[in-house]
Amino acid sequence: MPLILLSGYPSSGKTHRAQQLLSDFVTRIASSSNLRHARFTVTHINDQSLGLSRDLYRDAKAEKDARATVYSAVKRALGRECIVLCDGLNYIKGFRYQMYCEAKAVGTGSCVVHVGTPISRCREINARLLADSTVTGGYAEDVFENLVFRYEEPNGMARWDSPLFTVPYEDDNPPSEAIWEAMVGSDSKGKVVKPNLATVLVWHLSWSLKLLHTHQLTHLQPQTPATESDYLYELDRTTQDILQTIVIWQNDHPGEGGGEINLAEGTLELPVRPLSLPQLQRLRRQYIGLNRQRTLARNRIRENFVAYFNNSFQ
């Protein structure tokens, strides 16, 4: 079942929207005649449920540790029959990308719900929360302004922010029906996402070989030295060509991360942080070292390297 990330400015009402979604999903599950629904669960994860103080946003290290705590909680909760609502600032696109990759790794979908409360309204709500000693909530003024300044708004064009649902402040309820349909579906089988597997079966004899572990070689071939005299040359040239393509793309898109490069053999999915040339060369050497004693067809070298590259950043 999917991961639903709620993102928005501080004091924008994310927890309120998460509770609305939680209530709606629980009601749907309880009232459904679908037998599989009976096994569905809904988990709500946020700073409060994990015992994280809002004051931690004053310190970069404490904030980083807090994100790691949230990430671990989401990772434990994700499963085929658990809908995870992650309610928090989720204001860093790199963190949203990390969550997207985690959901993809377990074969389930994810989406982002942007709580679109204007900054001025968030500021009013935050001041009211700070002034009311009977309720918990609110951020110190300096912390609030700093978080607003650093907020990276979700972009529906980015794969890790898609599908993106925006909830205006004036709306009484979030688009629960649309989110349910996109993430669970009318057939209730859930949105199945194919991970970037680094194990692909390409060699068959009289038996079927099992797929290797995700972090092992992308294609399995007999452990025999290459017989083609130009195989190592092709291995070196082909991987170098792909690295050059990545370098050119990064030079043409300075400061951008998380892009995609479409090749005939597949799509290169770049990480959020731009890769340096030493990092790319190291990855290339690892791939060559793993495949230099294997005979891959020329058209497979590029395809395998694309899959190996993508898996290295999942």
Tab-separated table of C-alpha atoms in Angstrom:
chain	number	residue	atom	x	y	z
A	1	MET	CA	0.000	0.000	0.000
A	2	PRO	CA	1.169	3.504	-0.742
A	3	LEU	CA	3.139	6.189	1.006
A	4	ILE	CA	1.344	9.534	1.231
A	5	LEU	CA	3.624	12.452	2.093
A	6	LEU	CA	2.054	15.626	3.419
A	7	SER	CA	4.096	18.751	2.829
A	8	GLY	CA	3.548	22.417	3.566
A	9	TYR	CA	4.694	25.458	5.461
A	10	PRO	CA	4.953	25.217	9.254
A	11	SER	CA	1.550	25.576	10.971
A	12	SER	CA	-0.239	25.126	7.641
A	13	GLY	CA	-2.581	22.444	8.964
A	14	LYS	CA	-0.803	19.317	7.779
A	15	THR	CA	-1.753	17.255	10.834
A	16	HIS	CA	-5.389	18.307	10.439
A	17	ARG	CA	-5.382	17.203	6.797
A	18	ALA	CA	-3.623	13.953	7.695
A	19	GLN	CA	-6.280	13.190	10.308
A	20	GLN	CA	-8.999	13.880	7.742
A	21	LEU	CA	-7.393	11.441	5.328
A	22	LEU	CA	-6.892	8.911	8.102
A	23	SER	CA	-10.558	9.106	9.104
A	24	ASP	CA	-11.746	8.809	5.501
A	25	PHE	CA	-9.502	5.834	4.694
A	26	VAL	CA	-10.454	3.975	7.876
A	27	THR	CA	-14.134	4.501	7.053
A	28	ARG	CA	-13.635	3.244	3.513
A	29	ILE	CA	-11.868	0.132	4.736
A	30	ALA	CA	-14.481	-0.617	7.395
A	31	SER	CA	-17.455	-0.137	5.067
A	32	SER	CA	-16.028	-1.946	2.051
A	33	SER	CA	-17.344	-5.325	1.008
A	34	ASN	CA	-13.967	-6.185	-0.494
A	35	LEU	CA	-12.412	-8.947	1.593
A	36	ARG	CA	-8.915	-7.711	0.946
A	37	HIS	CA	-9.798	-4.388	2.551
A	38	ALA	CA	-10.174	-6.115	5.884
A	39	ARG	CA	-6.399	-6.577	5.969
A	40	PHE	CA	-5.620	-2.953	5.176
A	41	THR	CA	-4.221	-0.735	7.905
A	42	VAL	CA	-3.518	2.997	7.990
A	43	THR	CA	-0.507	4.382	9.861
A	44	HIS	CA	-0.018	8.047	10.695
A	45	ILE	CA	3.582	9.132	11.311
A	46	ASN	CA	4.654	12.628	12.332
A	47	ASP	CA	7.021	14.434	14.682
A	48	GLN	CA	4.594	14.196	17.575
A	49	SER	CA	4.043	10.449	17.219
A	50	LEU	CA	7.823	9.977	17.250
A	51	GLY	CA	8.382	12.281	20.215
A	52	LEU	CA	10.354	14.863	18.208
A	53	SER	CA	10.429	18.410	19.523
A	54	ARG	CA	9.846	21.392	17.232
A	55	ASP	CA	12.878	23.075	18.778
A	56	LEU	CA	15.186	20.632	17.013
A	57	TYR	CA	14.803	22.688	13.826
A	58	ARG	CA	17.177	25.218	15.381
A	59	ASP	CA	20.096	22.836	15.028
A	60	ALA	CA	21.185	21.326	11.689
A	61	LYS	CA	22.523	18.102	13.199
A	62	ALA	CA	19.447	17.553	15.369
A	63	GLU	CA	17.236	18.165	12.349
A	64	LYS	CA	19.213	15.678	10.278
A	65	ASP	CA	18.885	13.072	13.040
A	66	ALA	CA	15.149	13.761	13.197
A	67	ARG	CA	14.773	13.159	9.463
A	68	ALA	CA	16.608	9.875	9.882
A	69	THR	CA	14.152	8.918	12.639
A	70	VAL	CA	11.167	9.731	10.427
A	71	TYR	CA	12.712	7.842	7.508
A	72	SER	CA	13.291	4.748	9.648
A	73	ALA	CA	9.720	4.826	10.951
A	74	VAL	CA	8.311	5.079	7.432
A	75	LYS	CA	10.586	2.301	6.199
A	76	ARG	CA	9.371	-0.024	8.967
A	77	ALA	CA	5.727	0.769	8.284
A	78	LEU	CA	5.733	0.434	4.503
A	79	GLY	CA	4.171	-2.767	3.253
A	80	ARG	CA	1.725	-4.213	0.783
A	81	GLU	CA	-1.228	-3.815	3.141
A	82	CYS	CA	-0.383	-0.657	5.085
A	83	ILE	CA	-1.221	2.860	3.926
A	84	VAL	CA	1.363	5.220	5.430
A	85	LEU	CA	0.536	8.876	6.047
A	86	CYS	CA	3.747	10.784	6.707
A	87	ASP	CA	2.703	14.136	8.111
A	88	GLY	CA	5.535	16.609	8.507
A	89	LEU	CA	7.258	19.531	6.887
A	90	ASN	CA	8.873	17.291	4.252
A	91	TYR	CA	10.187	20.555	2.877
A	92	ILE	CA	13.452	19.264	1.384
A	93	LYS	CA	13.063	17.782	-2.085
A	94	GLY	CA	16.004	15.457	-1.453
A	95	PHE	CA	14.162	13.950	1.523
A	96	ARG	CA	10.996	13.514	-0.539
A	97	TYR	CA	13.094	11.804	-3.208
A	98	GLN	CA	14.544	9.477	-0.579
A	99	MET	CA	11.021	8.567	0.548
A	100	TYR	CA	9.956	8.037	-3.054
A	101	CYS	CA	12.838	5.622	-3.585
A	102	GLU	CA	11.977	3.703	-0.418
A	103	ALA	CA	8.362	3.246	-1.541
A	104	LYS	CA	9.531	2.217	-4.987
A	105	ALA	CA	11.927	-0.325	-3.498
A	106	VAL	CA	9.046	-2.209	-1.851
A	107	GLY	CA	6.958	-2.047	-5.024
A	108	THR	CA	4.316	0.391	-3.854
A	109	GLY	CA	3.251	3.829	-5.022
A	110	SER	CA	3.650	7.205	-3.393
A	111	CYS	CA	2.174	10.657	-3.736
A	112	VAL	CA	2.565	14.111	-2.223
A	113	VAL	CA	-0.264	16.120	-0.675
A	114	HIS	CA	0.678	19.788	-0.626
A	115	VAL	CA	-1.203	21.695	2.051
A	116	GLY	CA	-1.425	25.027	0.264
A	117	THR	CA	-2.038	27.401	3.137
A	118	PRO	CA	-0.674	30.904	2.365
A	119	ILE	CA	2.319	32.082	4.394
A	120	SER	CA	0.370	34.955	5.928
A	121	ARG	CA	-2.300	32.573	7.197
A	122	CYS	CA	0.342	30.151	8.514
A	123	ARG	CA	1.944	33.035	10.393
A	124	GLU	CA	-1.394	33.915	12.015
A	125	ILE	CA	-2.064	30.301	12.985
A	126	ASN	CA	1.427	29.901	14.408
A	127	ALA	CA	1.079	33.047	16.535
A	128	ARG	CA	-2.279	31.832	17.842
A	129	LEU	CA	-0.840	28.439	18.762
A	130	LEU	CA	2.083	30.018	20.607
A	131	ALA	CA	-0.250	32.280	22.548
A	132	ASP	CA	-2.576	29.452	23.644
A	133	SER	CA	-1.015	27.544	26.527
A	134	THR	CA	-3.786	24.941	26.470
A	135	VAL	CA	-2.670	23.449	23.146
A	136	THR	CA	0.572	22.073	21.843
A	137	GLY	CA	1.981	23.317	18.599
A	138	GLY	CA	3.540	26.316	17.014
A	139	TYR	CA	7.128	27.168	16.220
A	140	ALA	CA	9.265	29.886	17.747
A	141	GLU	CA	9.131	32.927	15.468
A	142	ASP	CA	12.728	32.673	14.316
A	143	VAL	CA	12.362	28.954	13.623
A	144	PHE	CA	9.123	29.574	11.738
A	145	GLU	CA	10.650	32.216	9.472
A	146	ASN	CA	13.719	30.083	8.817
A	147	LEU	CA	11.615	27.068	7.809
A	148	VAL	CA	9.478	29.193	5.508
A	149	PHE	CA	12.625	30.554	3.856
A	150	ARG	CA	14.045	27.050	3.302
A	151	TYR	CA	10.830	25.441	2.076
A	152	GLU	CA	11.131	23.728	-1.324
A	153	GLU	CA	7.630	23.554	-2.741
A	154	PRO	CA	6.638	20.259	-4.397
A	155	ASN	CA	6.703	20.180	-8.165
A	156	GLY	CA	4.306	17.833	-9.929
A	157	MET	CA	6.734	17.587	-12.868
A	158	ALA	CA	9.285	15.808	-10.662
A	159	ARG	CA	8.696	12.076	-10.430
A	160	TRP	CA	9.221	12.012	-6.652
A	161	ASP	CA	6.484	14.648	-6.180
A	162	SER	CA	4.055	12.975	-8.553
A	163	PRO	CA	1.151	12.537	-8.372
A	164	LEU	CA	0.769	15.850	-6.551
A	165	PHE	CA	-2.460	16.849	-4.799
A	166	THR	CA	-2.770	20.451	-3.601
A	167	VAL	CA	-5.259	21.261	-0.836
A	168	PRO	CA	-6.167	24.976	-0.709
A	169	TYR	CA	-6.752	26.452	2.735
A	170	GLU	CA	-10.369	27.269	1.840
A	171	ASP	CA	-11.271	23.641	1.071
A	172	ASP	CA	-13.100	21.871	3.872
A	173	ASN	CA	-11.705	18.462	2.986
A	174	PRO	CA	-8.735	17.067	1.047
A	175	PRO	CA	-9.398	15.162	-2.217
A	176	SER	CA	-9.631	11.797	-0.459
A	177	GLU	CA	-11.470	10.114	-3.324
A	178	ALA	CA	-8.861	11.130	-5.891
A	179	ILE	CA	-5.986	10.099	-3.626
A	180	TRP	CA	-7.604	6.733	-2.880
A	181	GLU	CA	-8.229	6.071	-6.558
A	182	ALA	CA	-4.669	7.031	-7.547
A	183	MET	CA	-2.961	5.075	-4.789
A	184	VAL	CA	-5.289	2.123	-4.094
A	185	GLY	CA	-7.481	1.975	-7.186
A	186	SER	CA	-11.020	0.855	-7.697
A	187	ASP	CA	-9.901	-2.769	-7.894
A	188	SER	CA	-8.225	-2.366	-4.472
A	189	LYS	CA	-5.076	-4.090	-5.653
A	190	GLY	CA	-2.969	-1.035	-5.012
A	191	LYS	CA	-0.627	0.729	-7.343
A	192	VAL	CA	2.231	-1.666	-8.042
A	193	VAL	CA	5.524	-0.006	-8.915
A	194	LYS	CA	8.323	-1.917	-10.562
A	195	PRO	CA	11.600	-1.190	-8.779
A	196	ASN	CA	14.816	-0.525	-10.644
A	197	LEU	CA	16.020	-4.083	-10.332
A	198	ALA	CA	19.723	-4.633	-10.673
A	199	THR	CA	19.127	-8.303	-11.294
A	200	VAL	CA	17.831	-9.365	-14.672
A	201	LEU	CA	17.748	-12.935	-15.923
A	202	VAL	CA	19.323	-13.234	-19.357
A	203	TRP	CA	20.885	-16.657	-19.544
A	204	HIS	CA	18.962	-19.924	-19.744
A	205	LEU	CA	20.253	-23.423	-20.247
A	206	SER	CA	18.226	-26.471	-19.326
A	207	TRP	CA	17.197	-24.832	-16.084
A	208	SER	CA	16.153	-21.357	-14.920
A	209	LEU	CA	18.654	-19.444	-12.882
A	210	LYS	CA	17.428	-17.477	-9.911
A	211	LEU	CA	17.755	-13.707	-9.887
A	212	LEU	CA	20.788	-12.409	-8.092
A	213	HIS	CA	20.481	-10.089	-5.099
A	214	THR	CA	19.517	-6.517	-5.958
A	215	HIS	CA	23.027	-5.202	-5.393
A	216	GLN	CA	24.694	-7.917	-7.430
A	217	LEU	CA	25.368	-7.990	-11.149
A	218	THR	CA	22.711	-6.766	-13.502
A	219	HIS	CA	22.981	-9.778	-15.794
A	220	LEU	CA	24.212	-13.278	-15.125
A	221	GLN	CA	26.543	-14.914	-17.622
A	222	PRO	CA	28.786	-18.028	-17.424
A	223	GLN	CA	31.993	-17.425	-15.493
A	224	THR	CA	34.276	-17.787	-18.516
A	225	PRO	CA	36.790	-15.333	-19.977
A	226	ALA	CA	35.617	-13.199	-22.864
A	227	THR	CA	36.293	-14.741	-26.240
A	228	GLU	CA	35.788	-11.627	-28.363
A	229	SER	CA	39.072	-9.794	-28.727
A	230	ASP	CA	37.385	-6.404	-28.687
A	231	TYR	CA	35.042	-7.087	-25.768
A	232	LEU	CA	37.037	-5.098	-23.199
A	233	TYR	CA	37.383	-2.276	-25.676
A	234	GLU	CA	33.609	-2.189	-26.185
A	235	LEU	CA	33.040	-2.373	-22.423
A	236	ASP	CA	35.359	0.576	-21.852
A	237	ARG	CA	34.114	2.687	-24.755
A	238	THR	CA	30.426	2.118	-24.170
A	239	THR	CA	30.490	2.960	-20.460
A	240	GLN	CA	32.634	6.028	-21.164
A	241	ASP	CA	30.091	7.239	-23.727
A	242	ILE	CA	27.281	7.003	-21.166
A	243	LEU	CA	29.343	8.869	-18.569
A	244	GLN	CA	30.023	11.599	-21.127
A	245	THR	CA	26.283	11.877	-21.744
A	246	ILE	CA	25.700	12.369	-18.008
A	247	VAL	CA	28.455	14.996	-17.750
A	248	ILE	CA	27.028	16.943	-20.699
A	249	TRP	CA	23.519	16.831	-19.205
A	250	GLN	CA	24.756	18.098	-15.829
A	251	ASN	CA	26.719	20.906	-17.502
A	252	ASP	CA	23.583	21.921	-19.411
A	253	HIS	CA	21.469	21.829	-16.227
A	254	PRO	CA	23.636	23.470	-13.532
A	255	GLY	CA	22.291	23.149	-10.019
A	256	GLU	CA	19.610	20.688	-11.073
A	257	GLY	CA	19.379	17.197	-9.666
A	258	GLY	CA	17.070	14.237	-10.001
A	259	GLY	CA	16.712	14.548	-13.763
A	260	GLU	CA	16.184	11.818	-16.298
A	261	ILE	CA	18.188	11.077	-19.441
A	262	ASN	CA	16.353	9.009	-22.015
A	263	LEU	CA	18.532	6.577	-23.937
A	264	ALA	CA	17.578	3.918	-26.447
A	265	GLU	CA	18.483	1.274	-23.855
A	266	GLY	CA	16.493	2.823	-21.004
A	267	THR	CA	16.255	5.880	-18.793
A	268	LEU	CA	19.099	7.089	-16.596
A	269	GLU	CA	17.636	8.338	-13.304
A	270	LEU	CA	20.039	10.848	-11.811
A	271	PRO	CA	20.230	11.359	-8.032
A	272	VAL	CA	19.217	14.650	-6.450
A	273	ARG	CA	22.818	15.693	-5.836
A	274	PRO	CA	24.859	16.215	-9.028
A	275	LEU	CA	27.579	13.604	-9.491
A	276	SER	CA	31.225	14.562	-9.732
A	277	LEU	CA	33.458	13.056	-12.403
A	278	PRO	CA	35.401	10.953	-9.833
A	279	GLN	CA	32.105	9.496	-8.593
A	280	LEU	CA	31.066	8.613	-12.121
A	281	GLN	CA	34.443	7.087	-12.929
A	282	ARG	CA	34.375	5.034	-9.734
A	283	LEU	CA	30.965	3.643	-10.657
A	284	ARG	CA	32.205	2.870	-14.163
A	285	ARG	CA	35.289	1.042	-12.862
A	286	GLN	CA	33.141	-1.052	-10.543
A	287	TYR	CA	30.884	-2.079	-13.401
A	288	ILE	CA	33.827	-2.928	-15.663
A	289	GLY	CA	35.459	-4.934	-12.870
A	290	LEU	CA	32.293	-6.955	-12.396
A	291	ASN	CA	31.876	-7.671	-16.101
A	292	ARG	CA	35.388	-7.945	-17.527
A	293	GLN	CA	35.355	-11.749	-17.132
A	294	ARG	CA	31.882	-12.072	-18.627
A	295	THR	CA	30.857	-12.081	-22.256
A	296	LEU	CA	28.022	-9.645	-22.749
A	297	ALA	CA	26.566	-8.942	-26.152
A	298	ARG	CA	27.370	-5.438	-27.317
A	299	ASN	CA	23.775	-4.304	-27.203
A	300	ARG	CA	23.554	-5.592	-23.607
A	301	ILE	CA	26.516	-3.623	-22.290
A	302	ARG	CA	24.692	-0.288	-22.468
A	303	GLU	CA	21.413	-1.705	-21.189
A	304	ASN	CA	23.115	-3.377	-18.242
A	305	PHE	CA	25.125	-0.300	-17.334
A	306	VAL	CA	21.989	1.860	-17.321
A	307	ALA	CA	20.305	-0.586	-14.915
A	308	TYR	CA	23.451	-0.813	-12.777
A	309	PHE	CA	23.699	2.978	-12.607
A	310	ASN	CA	20.058	3.410	-11.583
A	311	ASN	CA	20.257	0.724	-8.916
A	312	SER	CA	23.361	2.292	-7.373
A	313	PHE	CA	21.292	5.251	-6.182
A	314	GLN	CA	18.144	3.444	-4.966
